[in-house]
Amino acid sequence: MPESSPLPDLPPTGPWQTFDDPFARFCEVLGTVGGNCQRVATIAEANNLLSEIEPYQKGSVRISVVDGLGDSTIDVDAVDDPHDLENVDYAVLRGHFGVAENGAIWVTDDTLKHRVLYFIPQHIALVIPASQIVNNMHEAYDRIEVGKHAFAGFISGPSKTADIEQSLVIGAHGARSLTVFAVEEL
């Protein structure tokens, strides 16, 4: 075995990577991992953009947990068994904040009944406040309370894998697309 190397001495306050425009960097990185970011002034504006997204238009089973953004073809609160959500085509869900360095969105179980909705739909839209983009994961971890939620995590882009013959496959194990609506008035 190779000899262990000492961990670097990193002060808890950084210096960490920051960006002149964290929102622009967030959108750029999210785009490189297969996602799409839309900055909008209001939920109504996001709703107009959502209505133009083809997978949303064609989705026969849709769920939205964001008032005024999209619609639900089923009552998710009436669903007791998360396995009954296996046919969701499009889900509109809430995220808490975004991370510019990696295009990730912090999500928790307190925004919806079934956490499987972050992973099982064919397509997902996440809604975050536009003002809530942090520069890096150090700032992100300063904002979260580890152990507060039964489920919490970061989502960055749609599902993807490149382990099959080294070919990138989008949607291999989850959502085939991710749109983030960063809303100014949220």
PDB file of N, CA, C and O in Angstrom, residues 75-127:
ATOM      1  N   ASP A  75     -53.534  13.484  -7.815  1.00  0.00           N
ATOM      2  CA  ASP A  75     -53.376  14.096  -6.497  1.00  0.00           C
ATOM      3  C   ASP A  75     -52.282  13.342  -5.751  1.00  0.00           C
ATOM      4  O   ASP A  75     -52.515  12.260  -5.208  1.00  0.00           O
ATOM      5  N   VAL A  76     -51.087  13.897  -5.726  1.00  0.00           N
ATOM      6  CA  VAL A  76     -49.953  13.210  -5.113  1.00  0.00           C
ATOM      7  C   VAL A  76     -50.173  12.991  -3.621  1.00  0.00           C
ATOM      8  O   VAL A  76     -49.675  12.011  -3.055  1.00  0.00           O
ATOM      9  N   ASP A  77     -50.930  13.853  -2.964  1.00  0.00           N
ATOM     10  CA  ASP A  77     -51.192  13.673  -1.535  1.00  0.00           C
ATOM     11  C   ASP A  77     -52.105  12.480  -1.261  1.00  0.00           C
ATOM     12  O   ASP A  77     -52.129  11.955  -0.155  1.00  0.00           O
ATOM     13  N   ALA A  78     -52.856  12.045  -2.272  1.00  0.00           N
ATOM     14  CA  ALA A  78     -53.736  10.889  -2.110  1.00  0.00           C
ATOM     15  C   ALA A  78     -53.006   9.570  -2.377  1.00  0.00           C
ATOM     16  O   ALA A  78     -53.546   8.497  -2.141  1.00  0.00           O
ATOM     17  N   VAL A  79     -51.772   9.654  -2.866  1.00  0.00           N
ATOM     18  CA  VAL A  79     -50.987   8.456  -3.166  1.00  0.00           C
ATOM     19  C   VAL A  79     -50.276   8.007  -1.892  1.00  0.00           C
ATOM     20  O   VAL A  79     -49.480   8.756  -1.318  1.00  0.00           O
ATOM     21  N   ASP A  80     -50.577   6.792  -1.454  1.00  0.00           N
ATOM     22  CA  ASP A  80     -49.940   6.266  -0.241  1.00  0.00           C
ATOM     23  C   ASP A  80     -48.665   5.483  -0.547  1.00  0.00           C
ATOM     24  O   ASP A  80     -47.695   5.553   0.182  1.00  0.00           O
ATOM     25  N   ASP A  81     -48.682   4.731  -1.628  1.00  0.00           N
ATOM     26  CA  ASP A  81     -47.550   3.892  -1.987  1.00  0.00           C
ATOM     27  C   ASP A  81     -46.718   4.593  -3.063  1.00  0.00           C
ATOM     28  O   ASP A  81     -47.206   4.807  -4.180  1.00  0.00           O
ATOM     29  N   PRO A  82     -45.469   4.952  -2.774  1.00  0.00           N
ATOM     30  CA  PRO A  82     -44.647   5.638  -3.781  1.00  0.00           C
ATOM     31  C   PRO A  82     -44.457   4.835  -5.064  1.00  0.00           C
ATOM     32  O   PRO A  82     -44.184   5.410  -6.117  1.00  0.00           O
ATOM     33  N   HIS A  83     -44.626   3.519  -5.008  1.00  0.00           N
ATOM     34  CA  HIS A  83     -44.521   2.706  -6.221  1.00  0.00           C
ATOM     35  C   HIS A  83     -45.604   3.078  -7.242  1.00  0.00           C
ATOM     36  O   HIS A  83     -45.431   2.852  -8.433  1.00  0.00           O
ATOM     37  N   ASP A  84     -46.689   3.647  -6.758  1.00  0.00           N
ATOM     38  CA  ASP A  84     -47.772   4.056  -7.666  1.00  0.00           C
ATOM     39  C   ASP A  84     -47.385   5.274  -8.507  1.00  0.00           C
ATOM     40  O   ASP A  84     -48.150   5.674  -9.387  1.00  0.00           O
ATOM     41  N   LEU A  85     -46.225   5.843  -8.254  1.00  0.00           N
ATOM     42  CA  LEU A  85     -45.760   7.012  -9.005  1.00  0.00           C
ATOM     43  C   LEU A  85     -44.803   6.636 -10.137  1.00  0.00           C
ATOM     44  O   LEU A  85     -44.177   7.494 -10.740  1.00  0.00           O
ATOM     45  N   GLU A  86     -44.719   5.363 -10.445  1.00  0.00           N
ATOM     46  CA  GLU A  86     -43.751   4.886 -11.437  1.00  0.00           C
ATOM     47  C   GLU A  86     -43.983   5.427 -12.842  1.00  0.00           C
ATOM     48  O   GLU A  86     -43.069   5.395 -13.660  1.00  0.00           O
ATOM     49  N   ASN A  87     -45.159   5.931 -13.130  1.00  0.00           N
ATOM     50  CA  ASN A  87     -45.465   6.399 -14.481  1.00  0.00           C
ATOM     51  C   ASN A  87     -45.496   7.915 -14.613  1.00  0.00           C
ATOM     52  O   ASN A  87     -46.063   8.435 -15.572  1.00  0.00           O
ATOM     53  N   VAL A  88     -44.886   8.624 -13.679  1.00  0.00           N
ATOM     54  CA  VAL A  88     -44.894  10.091 -13.744  1.00  0.00           C
ATOM     55  C   VAL A  88     -44.005  10.544 -14.900  1.00  0.00           C
ATOM     56  O   VAL A  88     -42.826  10.192 -14.970  1.00  0.00           O
ATOM     57  N   ASP A  89     -44.595  11.307 -15.799  1.00  0.00           N
ATOM     58  CA  ASP A  89     -43.849  11.818 -16.945  1.00  0.00           C
ATOM     59  C   ASP A  89     -43.091  13.099 -16.600  1.00  0.00           C
ATOM     60  O   ASP A  89     -41.961  13.289 -17.049  1.00  0.00           O
ATOM     61  N   TYR A  90     -43.732  13.983 -15.829  1.00  0.00           N
ATOM     62  CA  TYR A  90     -43.117  15.281 -15.542  1.00  0.00           C
ATOM     63  C   TYR A  90     -43.470  15.694 -14.117  1.00  0.00           C
ATOM     64  O   TYR A  90     -44.628  15.603 -13.711  1.00  0.00           O
ATOM     65  N   ALA A  91     -42.468  16.138 -13.367  1.00  0.00           N
ATOM     66  CA  ALA A  91     -42.691  16.619 -12.002  1.00  0.00           C
ATOM     67  C   ALA A  91     -42.079  18.002 -11.845  1.00  0.00           C
ATOM     68  O   ALA A  91     -40.952  18.252 -12.287  1.00  0.00           O
ATOM     69  N   VAL A  92     -42.830  18.893 -11.246  1.00  0.00           N
ATOM     70  CA  VAL A  92     -42.358  20.242 -10.915  1.00  0.00           C
ATOM     71  C   VAL A  92     -42.215  20.280  -9.397  1.00  0.00           C
ATOM     72  O   VAL A  92     -43.196  20.157  -8.666  1.00  0.00           O
ATOM     73  N   LEU A  93     -40.969  20.445  -8.933  1.00  0.00           N
ATOM     74  CA  LEU A  93     -40.650  20.308  -7.523  1.00  0.00           C
ATOM     75  C   LEU A  93     -39.869  21.523  -7.021  1.00  0.00           C
ATOM     76  O   LEU A  93     -39.370  22.316  -7.807  1.00  0.00           O
ATOM     77  N   ARG A  94     -39.740  21.616  -5.718  1.00  0.00           N
ATOM     78  CA  ARG A  94     -38.996  22.720  -5.110  1.00  0.00           C
ATOM     79  C   ARG A  94     -37.582  22.293  -4.723  1.00  0.00           C
ATOM     80  O   ARG A  94     -37.359  21.171  -4.290  1.00  0.00           O
ATOM     81  N   GLY A  95     -36.663  23.228  -4.899  1.00  0.00           N
ATOM     82  CA  GLY A  95     -35.321  23.103  -4.358  1.00  0.00           C
ATOM     83  C   GLY A  95     -35.106  24.303  -3.455  1.00  0.00           C
ATOM     84  O   GLY A  95     -35.870  25.269  -3.505  1.00  0.00           O
ATOM     85  N   HIS A  96     -34.094  24.236  -2.613  1.00  0.00           N
ATOM     86  CA  HIS A  96     -33.863  25.332  -1.669  1.00  0.00           C
ATOM     87  C   HIS A  96     -32.857  26.367  -2.188  1.00  0.00           C
ATOM     88  O   HIS A  96     -33.080  27.556  -2.054  1.00  0.00           O
ATOM     89  N   PHE A  97     -31.756  25.897  -2.765  1.00  0.00           N
ATOM     90  CA  PHE A  97     -30.744  26.815  -3.296  1.00  0.00           C
ATOM     91  C   PHE A  97     -29.861  26.064  -4.288  1.00  0.00           C
ATOM     92  O   PHE A  97     -29.868  24.834  -4.337  1.00  0.00           O
ATOM     93  N   GLY A  98     -29.110  26.834  -5.075  1.00  0.00           N
ATOM     94  CA  GLY A  98     -28.204  26.257  -6.057  1.00  0.00           C
ATOM     95  C   GLY A  98     -26.757  26.535  -5.710  1.00  0.00           C
ATOM     96  O   GLY A  98     -26.455  27.449  -4.939  1.00  0.00           O
ATOM     97  N   VAL A  99     -25.858  25.754  -6.299  1.00  0.00           N
ATOM     98  CA  VAL A  99     -24.415  25.878  -6.069  1.00  0.00           C
ATOM     99  C   VAL A  99     -23.742  26.167  -7.409  1.00  0.00           C
ATOM    100  O   VAL A  99     -23.794  25.345  -8.334  1.00  0.00           O
ATOM    101  N   ALA A 100     -23.097  27.323  -7.507  1.00  0.00           N
ATOM    102  CA  ALA A 100     -22.491  27.752  -8.768  1.00  0.00           C
ATOM    103  C   ALA A 100     -21.372  26.833  -9.230  1.00  0.00           C
ATOM    104  O   ALA A 100     -21.240  26.557 -10.424  1.00  0.00           O
ATOM    105  N   GLU A 101     -20.574  26.332  -8.321  1.00  0.00           N
ATOM    106  CA  GLU A 101     -19.387  25.552  -8.688  1.00  0.00           C
ATOM    107  C   GLU A 101     -19.730  24.245  -9.398  1.00  0.00           C
ATOM    108  O   GLU A 101     -18.970  23.793 -10.250  1.00  0.00           O
ATOM    109  N   ASN A 102     -20.883  23.641  -9.093  1.00  0.00           N
ATOM    110  CA  ASN A 102     -21.191  22.353  -9.690  1.00  0.00           C
ATOM    111  C   ASN A 102     -22.612  22.236 -10.267  1.00  0.00           C
ATOM    112  O   ASN A 102     -23.009  21.168 -10.703  1.00  0.00           O
ATOM    113  N   GLY A 103     -23.371  23.316 -10.261  1.00  0.00           N
ATOM    114  CA  GLY A 103     -24.718  23.289 -10.819  1.00  0.00           C
ATOM    115  C   GLY A 103     -25.695  22.438 -10.035  1.00  0.00           C
ATOM    116  O   GLY A 103     -26.697  21.983 -10.573  1.00  0.00           O
ATOM    117  N   ALA A 104     -25.412  22.206  -8.764  1.00  0.00           N
ATOM    118  CA  ALA A 104     -26.266  21.354  -7.929  1.00  0.00           C
ATOM    119  C   ALA A 104     -27.353  22.168  -7.239  1.00  0.00           C
ATOM    120  O   ALA A 104     -27.185  23.356  -6.969  1.00  0.00           O
ATOM    121  N   ILE A 105     -28.462  21.493  -6.932  1.00  0.00           N
ATOM    122  CA  ILE A 105     -29.583  22.099  -6.216  1.00  0.00           C
ATOM    123  C   ILE A 105     -29.817  21.275  -4.958  1.00  0.00           C
ATOM    124  O   ILE A 105     -29.882  20.040  -5.007  1.00  0.00           O
ATOM    125  N   TRP A 106     -29.942  21.960  -3.814  1.00  0.00           N
ATOM    126  CA  TRP A 106     -30.205  21.291  -2.527  1.00  0.00           C
ATOM    127  C   TRP A 106     -31.701  21.022  -2.418  1.00  0.00           C
ATOM    128  O   TRP A 106     -32.517  21.933  -2.550  1.00  0.00           O
ATOM    129  N   VAL A 107     -32.049  19.750  -2.222  1.00  0.00           N
ATOM    130  CA  VAL A 107     -33.440  19.345  -2.073  1.00  0.00           C
ATOM    131  C   VAL A 107     -33.605  18.581  -0.765  1.00  0.00           C
ATOM    132  O   VAL A 107     -32.665  17.923  -0.294  1.00  0.00           O
ATOM    133  N   THR A 108     -34.800  18.677  -0.177  1.00  0.00           N
ATOM    134  CA  THR A 108     -35.080  17.975   1.074  1.00  0.00           C
ATOM    135  C   THR A 108     -36.484  17.384   1.034  1.00  0.00           C
ATOM    136  O   THR A 108     -37.302  17.736   0.192  1.00  0.00           O
ATOM    137  N   ASP A 109     -36.751  16.521   1.996  1.00  0.00           N
ATOM    138  CA  ASP A 109     -38.037  15.833   2.056  1.00  0.00           C
ATOM    139  C   ASP A 109     -39.172  16.692   2.603  1.00  0.00           C
ATOM    140  O   ASP A 109     -40.314  16.260   2.603  1.00  0.00           O
ATOM    141  N   ASP A 110     -38.900  17.905   3.034  1.00  0.00           N
ATOM    142  CA  ASP A 110     -39.975  18.725   3.605  1.00  0.00           C
ATOM    143  C   ASP A 110     -40.767  19.487   2.544  1.00  0.00           C
ATOM    144  O   ASP A 110     -41.687  20.227   2.862  1.00  0.00           O
ATOM    145  N   THR A 111     -40.450  19.292   1.276  1.00  0.00           N
ATOM    146  CA  THR A 111     -41.155  20.009   0.207  1.00  0.00           C
ATOM    147  C   THR A 111     -42.159  19.137  -0.547  1.00  0.00           C
ATOM    148  O   THR A 111     -42.869  19.641  -1.402  1.00  0.00           O
ATOM    149  N   LEU A 112     -42.194  17.832  -0.254  1.00  0.00           N
ATOM    150  CA  LEU A 112     -43.128  16.943  -0.931  1.00  0.00           C
ATOM    151  C   LEU A 112     -43.318  15.667  -0.126  1.00  0.00           C
ATOM    152  O   LEU A 112     -42.513  15.342   0.750  1.00  0.00           O
ATOM    153  N   LYS A 113     -44.395  14.961  -0.409  1.00  0.00           N
ATOM    154  CA  LYS A 113     -44.750  13.760   0.345  1.00  0.00           C
ATOM    155  C   LYS A 113     -43.846  12.573   0.015  1.00  0.00           C
ATOM    156  O   LYS A 113     -43.444  11.831   0.908  1.00  0.00           O
ATOM    157  N   HIS A 114     -43.545  12.373  -1.255  1.00  0.00           N
ATOM    158  CA  HIS A 114     -42.777  11.200  -1.681  1.00  0.00           C
ATOM    159  C   HIS A 114     -41.459  11.626  -2.311  1.00  0.00           C
ATOM    160  O   HIS A 114     -41.435  12.159  -3.424  1.00  0.00           O
ATOM    161  N   ARG A 115     -40.366  11.357  -1.642  1.00  0.00           N
ATOM    162  CA  ARG A 115     -39.054  11.760  -2.145  1.00  0.00           C
ATOM    163  C   ARG A 115     -38.661  11.064  -3.441  1.00  0.00           C
ATOM    164  O   ARG A 115     -37.777  11.520  -4.165  1.00  0.00           O
ATOM    165  N   VAL A 116     -39.325   9.975  -3.778  1.00  0.00           N
ATOM    166  CA  VAL A 116     -39.046   9.284  -5.028  1.00  0.00           C
ATOM    167  C   VAL A 116     -39.293  10.201  -6.231  1.00  0.00           C
ATOM    168  O   VAL A 116     -38.740   9.983  -7.310  1.00  0.00           O
ATOM    169  N   LEU A 117     -40.087  11.245  -6.031  1.00  0.00           N
ATOM    170  CA  LEU A 117     -40.372  12.169  -7.134  1.00  0.00           C
ATOM    171  C   LEU A 117     -39.140  12.932  -7.608  1.00  0.00           C
ATOM    172  O   LEU A 117     -39.144  13.495  -8.697  1.00  0.00           O
ATOM    173  N   TYR A 118     -38.089  12.951  -6.815  1.00  0.00           N
ATOM    174  CA  TYR A 118     -36.850  13.578  -7.290  1.00  0.00           C
ATOM    175  C   TYR A 118     -36.113  12.687  -8.279  1.00  0.00           C
ATOM    176  O   TYR A 118     -35.195  13.141  -8.956  1.00  0.00           O
ATOM    177  N   PHE A 119     -36.500  11.417  -8.379  1.00  0.00           N
ATOM    178  CA  PHE A 119     -35.715  10.468  -9.165  1.00  0.00           C
ATOM    179  C   PHE A 119     -36.492   9.682 -10.215  1.00  0.00           C
ATOM    180  O   PHE A 119     -35.922   9.287 -11.213  1.00  0.00           O
ATOM    181  N   ILE A 120     -37.761   9.437  -9.988  1.00  0.00           N
ATOM    182  CA  ILE A 120     -38.501   8.512 -10.843  1.00  0.00           C
ATOM    183  C   ILE A 120     -39.169   9.134 -12.071  1.00  0.00           C
ATOM    184  O   ILE A 120     -39.368   8.441 -13.060  1.00  0.00           O
ATOM    185  N   PRO A 121     -39.534  10.415 -12.060  1.00  0.00           N
ATOM    186  CA  PRO A 121     -40.183  10.966 -13.260  1.00  0.00           C
ATOM    187  C   PRO A 121     -39.247  10.951 -14.472  1.00  0.00           C
ATOM    188  O   PRO A 121     -38.021  10.971 -14.336  1.00  0.00           O
ATOM    189  N   GLN A 122     -39.845  10.946 -15.646  1.00  0.00           N
ATOM    190  CA  GLN A 122     -39.068  11.012 -16.878  1.00  0.00           C
ATOM    191  C   GLN A 122     -38.377  12.375 -17.020  1.00  0.00           C
ATOM    192  O   GLN A 122     -37.277  12.459 -17.558  1.00  0.00           O
ATOM    193  N   HIS A 123     -39.036  13.435 -16.526  1.00  0.00           N
ATOM    194  CA  HIS A 123     -38.506  14.791 -16.644  1.00  0.00           C
ATOM    195  C   HIS A 123     -38.841  15.552 -15.364  1.00  0.00           C
ATOM    196  O   HIS A 123     -39.905  15.354 -14.785  1.00  0.00           O
ATOM    197  N   ILE A 124     -37.940  16.452 -14.969  1.00  0.00           N
ATOM    198  CA  ILE A 124     -38.117  17.197 -13.724  1.00  0.00           C
ATOM    199  C   ILE A 124     -37.828  18.671 -13.964  1.00  0.00           C
ATOM    200  O   ILE A 124     -36.891  19.030 -14.690  1.00  0.00           O
ATOM    201  N   ALA A 125     -38.616  19.511 -13.300  1.00  0.00           N
ATOM    202  CA  ALA A 125     -38.304  20.942 -13.187  1.00  0.00           C
ATOM    203  C   ALA A 125     -38.166  21.234 -11.699  1.00  0.00           C
ATOM    204  O   ALA A 125     -38.997  20.804 -10.900  1.00  0.00           O
ATOM    205  N   LEU A 126     -37.109  21.920 -11.337  1.00  0.00           N
ATOM    206  CA  LEU A 126     -36.903  22.349  -9.961  1.00  0.00           C
ATOM    207  C   LEU A 126     -37.012  23.865  -9.906  1.00  0.00           C
ATOM    208  O   LEU A 126     -36.518  24.561 -10.794  1.00  0.00           O
ATOM    209  N   VAL A 127     -37.632  24.365  -8.858  1.00  0.00           N
ATOM    210  CA  VAL A 127     -37.830  25.800  -8.677  1.00  0.00           C
ATOM    211  C   VAL A 127     -37.021  26.240  -7.462  1.00  0.00           C
ATOM    212  O   VAL A 127     -37.141  25.656  -6.384  1.00  0.00           O
TER     213      VAL A 127
END
